[in-house]
mmCIF file of C-alpha atoms in Angstrom:
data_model
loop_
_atom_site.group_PDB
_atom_site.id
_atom_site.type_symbol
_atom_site.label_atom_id
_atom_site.label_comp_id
_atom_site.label_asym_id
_atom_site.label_seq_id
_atom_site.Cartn_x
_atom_site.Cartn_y
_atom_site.Cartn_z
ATOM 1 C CA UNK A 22 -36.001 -21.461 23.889
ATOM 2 C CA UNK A 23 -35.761 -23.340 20.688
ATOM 3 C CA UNK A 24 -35.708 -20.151 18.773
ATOM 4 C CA UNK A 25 -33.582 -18.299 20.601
ATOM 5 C CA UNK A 26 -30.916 -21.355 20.181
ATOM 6 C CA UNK A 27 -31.557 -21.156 16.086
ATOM 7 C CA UNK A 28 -31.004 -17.288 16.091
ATOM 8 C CA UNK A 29 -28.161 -17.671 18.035
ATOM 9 C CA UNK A 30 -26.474 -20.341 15.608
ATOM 10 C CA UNK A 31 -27.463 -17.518 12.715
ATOM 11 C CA UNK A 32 -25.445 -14.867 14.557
ATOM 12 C CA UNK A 33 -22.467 -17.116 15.258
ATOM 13 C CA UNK A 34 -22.671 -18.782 11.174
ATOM 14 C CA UNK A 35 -22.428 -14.945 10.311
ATOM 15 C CA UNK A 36 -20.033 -14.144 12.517
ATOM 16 C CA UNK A 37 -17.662 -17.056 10.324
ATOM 17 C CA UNK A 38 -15.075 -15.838 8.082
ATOM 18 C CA UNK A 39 -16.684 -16.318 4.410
ATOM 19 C CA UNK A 40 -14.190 -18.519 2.083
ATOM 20 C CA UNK A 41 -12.491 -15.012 0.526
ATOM 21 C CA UNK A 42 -12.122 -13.841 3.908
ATOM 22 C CA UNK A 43 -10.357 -17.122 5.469
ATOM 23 C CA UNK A 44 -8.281 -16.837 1.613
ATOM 24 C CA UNK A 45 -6.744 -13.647 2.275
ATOM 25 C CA UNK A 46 -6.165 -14.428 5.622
ATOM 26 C CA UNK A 47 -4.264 -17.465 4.762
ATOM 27 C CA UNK A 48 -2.009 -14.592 1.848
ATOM 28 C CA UNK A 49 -1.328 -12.282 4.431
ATOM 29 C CA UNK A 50 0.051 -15.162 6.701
ATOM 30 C CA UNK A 51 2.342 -16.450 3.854
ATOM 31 C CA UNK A 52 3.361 -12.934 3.003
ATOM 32 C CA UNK A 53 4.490 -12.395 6.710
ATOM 33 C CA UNK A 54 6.396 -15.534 6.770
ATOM 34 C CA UNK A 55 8.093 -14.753 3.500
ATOM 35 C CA UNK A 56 9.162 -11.344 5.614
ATOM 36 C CA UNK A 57 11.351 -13.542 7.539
ATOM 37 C CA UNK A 58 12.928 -15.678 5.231
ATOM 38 C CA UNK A 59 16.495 -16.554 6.362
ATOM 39 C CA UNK A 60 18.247 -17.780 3.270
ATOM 40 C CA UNK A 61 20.258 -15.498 1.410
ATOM 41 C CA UNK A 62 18.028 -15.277 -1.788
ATOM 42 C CA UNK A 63 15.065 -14.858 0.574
ATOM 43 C CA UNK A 64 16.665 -11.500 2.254
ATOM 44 C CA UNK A 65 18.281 -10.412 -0.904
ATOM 45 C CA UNK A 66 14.569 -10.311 -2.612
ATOM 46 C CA UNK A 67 12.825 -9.236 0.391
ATOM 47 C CA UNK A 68 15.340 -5.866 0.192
ATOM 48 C CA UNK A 69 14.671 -5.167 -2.919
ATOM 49 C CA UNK A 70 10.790 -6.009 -3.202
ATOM 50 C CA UNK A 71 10.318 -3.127 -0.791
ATOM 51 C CA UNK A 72 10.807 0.359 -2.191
ATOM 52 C CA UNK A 73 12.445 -1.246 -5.593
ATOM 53 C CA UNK A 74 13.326 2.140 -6.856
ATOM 54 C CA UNK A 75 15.739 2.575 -3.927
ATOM 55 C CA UNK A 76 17.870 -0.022 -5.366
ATOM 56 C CA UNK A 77 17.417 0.525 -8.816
ATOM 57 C CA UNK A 78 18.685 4.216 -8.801
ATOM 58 C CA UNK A 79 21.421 3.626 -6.261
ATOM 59 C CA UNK A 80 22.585 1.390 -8.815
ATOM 60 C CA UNK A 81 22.667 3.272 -11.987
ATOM 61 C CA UNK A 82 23.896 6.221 -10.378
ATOM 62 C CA UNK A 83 27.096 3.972 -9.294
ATOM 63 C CA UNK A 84 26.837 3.150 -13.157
ATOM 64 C CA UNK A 85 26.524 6.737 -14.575
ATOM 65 C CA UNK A 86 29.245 8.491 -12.187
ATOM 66 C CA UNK A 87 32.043 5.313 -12.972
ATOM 67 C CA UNK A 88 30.939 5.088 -16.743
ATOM 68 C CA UNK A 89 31.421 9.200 -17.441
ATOM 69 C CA UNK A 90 34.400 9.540 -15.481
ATOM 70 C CA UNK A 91 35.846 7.038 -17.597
ATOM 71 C CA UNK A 92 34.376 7.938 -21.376
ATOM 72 C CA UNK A 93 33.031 11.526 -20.473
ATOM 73 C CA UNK A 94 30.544 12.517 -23.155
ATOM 74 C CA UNK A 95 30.804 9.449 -25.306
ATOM 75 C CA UNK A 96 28.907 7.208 -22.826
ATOM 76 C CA UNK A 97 26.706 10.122 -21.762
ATOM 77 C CA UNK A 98 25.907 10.699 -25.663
ATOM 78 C CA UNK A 99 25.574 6.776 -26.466
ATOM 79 C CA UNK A 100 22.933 6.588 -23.795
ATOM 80 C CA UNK A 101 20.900 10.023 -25.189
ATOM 81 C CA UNK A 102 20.895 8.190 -28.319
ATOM 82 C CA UNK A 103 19.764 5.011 -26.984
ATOM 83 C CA UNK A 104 16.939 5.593 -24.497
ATOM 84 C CA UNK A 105 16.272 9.517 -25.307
ATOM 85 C CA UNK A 106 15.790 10.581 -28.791
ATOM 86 C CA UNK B 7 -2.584 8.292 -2.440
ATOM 87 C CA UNK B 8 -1.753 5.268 0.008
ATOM 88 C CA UNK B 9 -2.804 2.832 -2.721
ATOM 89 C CA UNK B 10 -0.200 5.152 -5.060
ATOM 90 C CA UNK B 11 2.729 4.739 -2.193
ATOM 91 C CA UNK B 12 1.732 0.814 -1.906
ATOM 92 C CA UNK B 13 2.527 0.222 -5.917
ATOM 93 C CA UNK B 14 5.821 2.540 -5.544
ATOM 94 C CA UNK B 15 7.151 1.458 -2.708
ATOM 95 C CA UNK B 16 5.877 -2.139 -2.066
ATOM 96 C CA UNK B 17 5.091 -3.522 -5.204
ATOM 97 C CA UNK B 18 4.424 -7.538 -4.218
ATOM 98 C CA UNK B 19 1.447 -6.190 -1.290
ATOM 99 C CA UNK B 20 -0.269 -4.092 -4.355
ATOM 100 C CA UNK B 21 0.028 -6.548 -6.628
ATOM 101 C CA UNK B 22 -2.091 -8.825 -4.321
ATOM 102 C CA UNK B 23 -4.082 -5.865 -3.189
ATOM 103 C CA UNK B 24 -5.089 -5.117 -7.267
ATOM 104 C CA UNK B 25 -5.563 -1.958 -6.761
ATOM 105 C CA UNK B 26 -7.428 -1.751 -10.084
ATOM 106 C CA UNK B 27 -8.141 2.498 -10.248
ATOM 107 C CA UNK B 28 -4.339 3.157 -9.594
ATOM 108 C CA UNK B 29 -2.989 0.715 -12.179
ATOM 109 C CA UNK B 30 -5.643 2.350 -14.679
ATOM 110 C CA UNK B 31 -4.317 5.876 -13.785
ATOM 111 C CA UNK B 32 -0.763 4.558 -14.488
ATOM 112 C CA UNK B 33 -1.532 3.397 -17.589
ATOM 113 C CA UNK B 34 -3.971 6.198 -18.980
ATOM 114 C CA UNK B 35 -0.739 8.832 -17.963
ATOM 115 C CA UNK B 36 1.526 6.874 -20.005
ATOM 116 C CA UNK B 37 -0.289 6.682 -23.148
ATOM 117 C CA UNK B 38 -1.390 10.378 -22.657
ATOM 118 C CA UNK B 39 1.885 11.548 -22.037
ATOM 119 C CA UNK B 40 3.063 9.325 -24.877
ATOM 120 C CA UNK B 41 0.653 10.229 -27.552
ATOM 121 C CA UNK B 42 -0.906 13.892 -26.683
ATOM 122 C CA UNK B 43 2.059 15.541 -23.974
ATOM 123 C CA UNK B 44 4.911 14.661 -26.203
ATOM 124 C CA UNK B 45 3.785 16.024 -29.099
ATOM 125 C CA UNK B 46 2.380 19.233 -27.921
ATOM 126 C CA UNK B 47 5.642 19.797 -26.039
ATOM 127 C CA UNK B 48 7.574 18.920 -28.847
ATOM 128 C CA UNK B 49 5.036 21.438 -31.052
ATOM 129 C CA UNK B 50 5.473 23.833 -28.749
ATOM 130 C CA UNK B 51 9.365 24.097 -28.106
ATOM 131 C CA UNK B 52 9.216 24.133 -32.158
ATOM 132 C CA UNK B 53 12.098 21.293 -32.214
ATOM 133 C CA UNK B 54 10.617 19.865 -35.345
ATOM 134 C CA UNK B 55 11.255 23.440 -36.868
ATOM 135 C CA UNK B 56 7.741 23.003 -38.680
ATOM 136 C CA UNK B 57 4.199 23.521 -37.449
ATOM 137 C CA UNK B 58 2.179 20.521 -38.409
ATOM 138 C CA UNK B 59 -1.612 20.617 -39.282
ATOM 139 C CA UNK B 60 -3.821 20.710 -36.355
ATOM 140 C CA UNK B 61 -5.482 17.961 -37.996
ATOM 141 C CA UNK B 62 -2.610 15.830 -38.975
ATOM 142 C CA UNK B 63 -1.731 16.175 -35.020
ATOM 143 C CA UNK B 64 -4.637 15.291 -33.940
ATOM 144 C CA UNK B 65 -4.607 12.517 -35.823
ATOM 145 C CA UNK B 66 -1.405 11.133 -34.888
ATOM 146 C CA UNK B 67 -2.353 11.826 -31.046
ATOM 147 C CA UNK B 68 -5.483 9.311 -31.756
ATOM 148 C CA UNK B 69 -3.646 7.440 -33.589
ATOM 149 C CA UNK B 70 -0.750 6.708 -30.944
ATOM 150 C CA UNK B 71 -3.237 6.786 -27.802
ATOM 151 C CA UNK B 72 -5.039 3.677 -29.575
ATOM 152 C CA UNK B 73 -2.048 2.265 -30.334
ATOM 153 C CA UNK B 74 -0.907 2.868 -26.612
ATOM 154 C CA UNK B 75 -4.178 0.540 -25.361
ATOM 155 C CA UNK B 76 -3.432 -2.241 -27.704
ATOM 156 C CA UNK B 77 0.127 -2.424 -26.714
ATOM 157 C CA UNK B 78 -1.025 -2.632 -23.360
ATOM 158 C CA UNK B 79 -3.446 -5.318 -23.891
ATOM 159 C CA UNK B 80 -1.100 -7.083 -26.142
ATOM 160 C CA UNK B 81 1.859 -7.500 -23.295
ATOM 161 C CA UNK B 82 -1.145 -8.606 -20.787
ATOM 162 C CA UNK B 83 -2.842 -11.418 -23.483
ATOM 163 C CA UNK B 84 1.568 -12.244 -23.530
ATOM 164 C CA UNK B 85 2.044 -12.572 -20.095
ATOM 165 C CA UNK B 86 -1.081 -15.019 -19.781
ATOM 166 C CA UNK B 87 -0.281 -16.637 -22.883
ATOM 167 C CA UNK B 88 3.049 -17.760 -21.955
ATOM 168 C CA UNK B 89 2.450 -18.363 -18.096
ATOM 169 C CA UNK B 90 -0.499 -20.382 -19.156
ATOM 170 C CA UNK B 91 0.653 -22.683 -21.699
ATOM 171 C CA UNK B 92 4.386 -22.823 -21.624
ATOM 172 C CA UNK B 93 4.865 -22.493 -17.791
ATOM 173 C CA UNK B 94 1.717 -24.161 -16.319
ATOM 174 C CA UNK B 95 0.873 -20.573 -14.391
ATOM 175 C CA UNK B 96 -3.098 -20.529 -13.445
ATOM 176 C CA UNK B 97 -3.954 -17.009 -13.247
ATOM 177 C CA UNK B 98 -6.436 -15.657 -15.704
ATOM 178 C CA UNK B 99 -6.082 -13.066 -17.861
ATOM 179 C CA UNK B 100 -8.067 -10.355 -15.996
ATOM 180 C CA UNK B 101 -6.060 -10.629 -13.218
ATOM 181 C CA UNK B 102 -3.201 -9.637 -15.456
ATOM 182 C CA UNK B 103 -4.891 -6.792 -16.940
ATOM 183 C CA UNK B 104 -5.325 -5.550 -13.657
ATOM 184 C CA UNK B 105 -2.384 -5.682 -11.707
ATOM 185 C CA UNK B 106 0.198 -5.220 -14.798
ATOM 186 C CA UNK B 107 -0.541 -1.252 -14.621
ATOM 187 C CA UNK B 108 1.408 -1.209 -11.007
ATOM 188 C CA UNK B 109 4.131 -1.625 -12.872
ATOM 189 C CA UNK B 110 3.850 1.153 -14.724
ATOM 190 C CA UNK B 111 5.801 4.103 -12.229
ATOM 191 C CA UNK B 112 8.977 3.843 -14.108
ATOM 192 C CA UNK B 113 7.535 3.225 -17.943
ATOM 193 C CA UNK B 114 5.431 7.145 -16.721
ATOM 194 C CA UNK B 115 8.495 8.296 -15.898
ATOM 195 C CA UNK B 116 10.329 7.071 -18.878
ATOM 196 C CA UNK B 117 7.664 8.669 -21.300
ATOM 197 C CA UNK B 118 8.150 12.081 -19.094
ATOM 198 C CA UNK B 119 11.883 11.921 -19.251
ATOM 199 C CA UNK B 120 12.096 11.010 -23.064
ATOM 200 C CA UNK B 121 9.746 13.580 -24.164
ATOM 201 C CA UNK B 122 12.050 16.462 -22.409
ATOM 202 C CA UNK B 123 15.295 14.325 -23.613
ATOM 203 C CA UNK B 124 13.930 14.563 -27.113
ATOM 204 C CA UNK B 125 12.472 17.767 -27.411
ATOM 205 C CA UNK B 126 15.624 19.597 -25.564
ATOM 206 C CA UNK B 127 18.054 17.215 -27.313
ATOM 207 C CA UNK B 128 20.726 20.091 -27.903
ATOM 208 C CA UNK B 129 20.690 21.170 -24.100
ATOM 209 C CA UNK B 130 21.438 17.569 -23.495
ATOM 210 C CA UNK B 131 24.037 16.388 -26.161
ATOM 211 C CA UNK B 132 27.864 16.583 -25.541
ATOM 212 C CA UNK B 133 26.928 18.141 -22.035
ATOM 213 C CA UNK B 134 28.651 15.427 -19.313
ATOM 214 C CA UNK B 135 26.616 16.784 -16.086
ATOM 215 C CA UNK B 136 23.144 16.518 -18.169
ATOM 216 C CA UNK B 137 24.491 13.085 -19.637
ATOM 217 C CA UNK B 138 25.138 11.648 -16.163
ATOM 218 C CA UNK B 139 21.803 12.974 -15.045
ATOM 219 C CA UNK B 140 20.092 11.488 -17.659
ATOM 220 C CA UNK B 141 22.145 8.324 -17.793
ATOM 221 C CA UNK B 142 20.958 7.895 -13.993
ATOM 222 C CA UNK B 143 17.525 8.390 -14.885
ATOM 223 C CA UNK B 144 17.409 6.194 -17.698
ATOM 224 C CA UNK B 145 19.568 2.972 -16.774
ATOM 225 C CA UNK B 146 17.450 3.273 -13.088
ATOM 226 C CA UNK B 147 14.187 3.109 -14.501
ATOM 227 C CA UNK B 148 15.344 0.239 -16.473
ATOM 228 C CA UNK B 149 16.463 -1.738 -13.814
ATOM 229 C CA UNK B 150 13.567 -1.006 -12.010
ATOM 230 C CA UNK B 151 11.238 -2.066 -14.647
ATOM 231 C CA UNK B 152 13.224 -5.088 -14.523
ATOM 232 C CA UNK B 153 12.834 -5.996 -11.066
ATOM 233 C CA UNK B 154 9.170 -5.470 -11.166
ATOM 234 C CA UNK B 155 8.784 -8.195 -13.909
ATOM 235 C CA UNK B 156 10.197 -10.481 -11.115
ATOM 236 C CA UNK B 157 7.930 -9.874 -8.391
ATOM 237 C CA UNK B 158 5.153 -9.985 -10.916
ATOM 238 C CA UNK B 159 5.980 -12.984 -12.574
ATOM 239 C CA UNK B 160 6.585 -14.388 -8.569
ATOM 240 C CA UNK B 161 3.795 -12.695 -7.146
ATOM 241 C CA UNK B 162 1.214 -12.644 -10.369
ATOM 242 C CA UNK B 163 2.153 -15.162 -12.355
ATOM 243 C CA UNK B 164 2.676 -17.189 -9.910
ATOM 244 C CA UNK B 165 5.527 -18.947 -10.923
ATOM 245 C CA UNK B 166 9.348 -19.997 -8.694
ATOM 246 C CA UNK B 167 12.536 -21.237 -9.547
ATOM 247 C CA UNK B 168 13.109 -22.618 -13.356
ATOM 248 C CA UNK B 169 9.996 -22.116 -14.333
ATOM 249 C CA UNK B 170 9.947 -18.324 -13.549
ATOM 250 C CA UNK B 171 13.414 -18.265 -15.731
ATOM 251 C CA UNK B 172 11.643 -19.550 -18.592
ATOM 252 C CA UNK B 173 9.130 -17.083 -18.656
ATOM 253 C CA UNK B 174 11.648 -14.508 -18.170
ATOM 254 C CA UNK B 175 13.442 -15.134 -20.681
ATOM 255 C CA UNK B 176 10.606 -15.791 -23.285
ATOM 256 C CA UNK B 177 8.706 -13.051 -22.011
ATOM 257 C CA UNK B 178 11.876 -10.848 -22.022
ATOM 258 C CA UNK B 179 12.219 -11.764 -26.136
ATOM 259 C CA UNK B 180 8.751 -10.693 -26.715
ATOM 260 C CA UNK B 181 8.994 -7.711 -24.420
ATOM 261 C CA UNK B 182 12.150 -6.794 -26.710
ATOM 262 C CA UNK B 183 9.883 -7.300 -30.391
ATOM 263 C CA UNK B 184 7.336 -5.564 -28.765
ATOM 264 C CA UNK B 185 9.060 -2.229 -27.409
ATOM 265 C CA UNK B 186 10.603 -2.330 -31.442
ATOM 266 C CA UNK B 187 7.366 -2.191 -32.885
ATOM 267 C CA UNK B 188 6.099 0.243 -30.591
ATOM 268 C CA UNK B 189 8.749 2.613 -31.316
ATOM 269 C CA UNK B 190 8.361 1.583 -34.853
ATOM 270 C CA UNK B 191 4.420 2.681 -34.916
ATOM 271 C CA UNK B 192 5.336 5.996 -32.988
ATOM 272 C CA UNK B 193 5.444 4.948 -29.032
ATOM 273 C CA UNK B 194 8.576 6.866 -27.999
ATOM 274 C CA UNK B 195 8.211 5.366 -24.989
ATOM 275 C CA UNK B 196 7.055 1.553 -25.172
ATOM 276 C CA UNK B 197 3.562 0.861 -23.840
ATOM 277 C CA UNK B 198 4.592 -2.530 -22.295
#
């Protein structure tokens, strides 16, 4: 009977989240909670931590239509000269 | 290829996730793209109007691939450098060699796009529809860049508030120096 009561206390001791395991568990909690962050800065980098690019190329193409409408080629020729050759 | 989607599309869960074998594969396409794509492309479209020696090009392909690993390394040993001993941050500098690379979407893209830009210059200069193209292209993977530095210096780093500032800021100088030299040594597009 004695055994069986050890072998049992094995199997529920293994059972136990390790120290890693009860650490990431503790992260995943905190990043859920940050997921519903209600103050403005919270929201504002909760939509653009997820799918960054979204944001980021919404945002220079807004730029790049405005800035050649108004300077045509010169912007468009400023920027090849800067970032592209 | 979910591991790939995680680092594009939600950068702050890979970044915890350290997805070490995708940030890797970012960086290795950047520097190969930077130091061996580039130039044959450029070798092949003939835009440099003379054929170098094979062994002159192989040379410089070493030459900038190396050069694309130290830069690497160099803006990771930064990061922990500053976080550590300027901003109190705690995270070692392995974990910063590992998760920088998930960064590194836009910076492949950047070396794809400026190889084309350079080589097909002509195609590309005084041509608005191109321009705009380009201009989109460029300025987004910029900003992009930039708001991955945030979450990583949030989500890595470690650091909120004032403290993150700092480090943006001094990080942001160095980042600057560091993209100059790079360009200066041959990276076309900055291995940072």
């Amino acid at each position: 009977m004695k055994k069986g009561k050890k072998t049992y206390t094995i199997l529920e001791n293994a059972a136990l989240p390790t120290g890693w395991q009860k650490e990431k568990m503790l992260e995943n909690i905190l990043l859920e909670c940050r997921k519903y962050d209600s103050s403005p800065a919270g929201k504002l980098y909760n939509l653009v931590a997820v799918y960054p690019w979204r944001i980021a190329f919404g945002l220079s193409a807004i730029q790049a239509v405005l800035c050649t409408l108004i300077w045509g080629t010169r912007y468009t020729n400023m920027i090849l000269k800067v970032f592209g050759g | 290829m979910k591991s790939f989607l995680e680092a594009l599309n939600r950068p702050a869960e890979a970044f915890r996730n350290k997805n070490r074998a995708v940030a890797w594969l970012l960086v290795v396409f950047t520097i190969l793209v930077n130091g061996v794509f580039e130039p044959l492309l450029a070798w092949f479209a003939n835009s440099r109007h003379t054929a170098p020696r094979i062994y002159l090009m192989l040379h410089l392909m070493l030459r900038t691939t190396l050069l694309g690993f130290a830069s690497y390394l160099a803006i990771c040993v930064v990061f922990w450098a500053v976080c550590k001993y300027l901003f109190g941050g705690e995270t070692p500098l392995k974990t910063y060699i590992q998760t920088w690379g998930l960064t590194f979407f836009p910076t492949l893209l950047c070396s794809i796009a400026v190889a084309f830009s350079e080589t097909f210059f002509t195609v590309f200069w005084n041509n608005s529809t191109w321009g705009m193209f380009l201009s989109i292209v460029f300025v987004g993977i910029l900003v992009w860049k930039a708001i991955l530095y945030v979450i990583f210096l949030r989500e890595v780093a470690g650091l909120k508030g004032g403290r993150m500032f700092g480090a943006f800021v001094v990080i942001g100088v160095i980042i600057i120096a560091l993209a100059l030299f790079d360009g200066y040594v041959g990276l076309k597009t900055p291995v940072i």
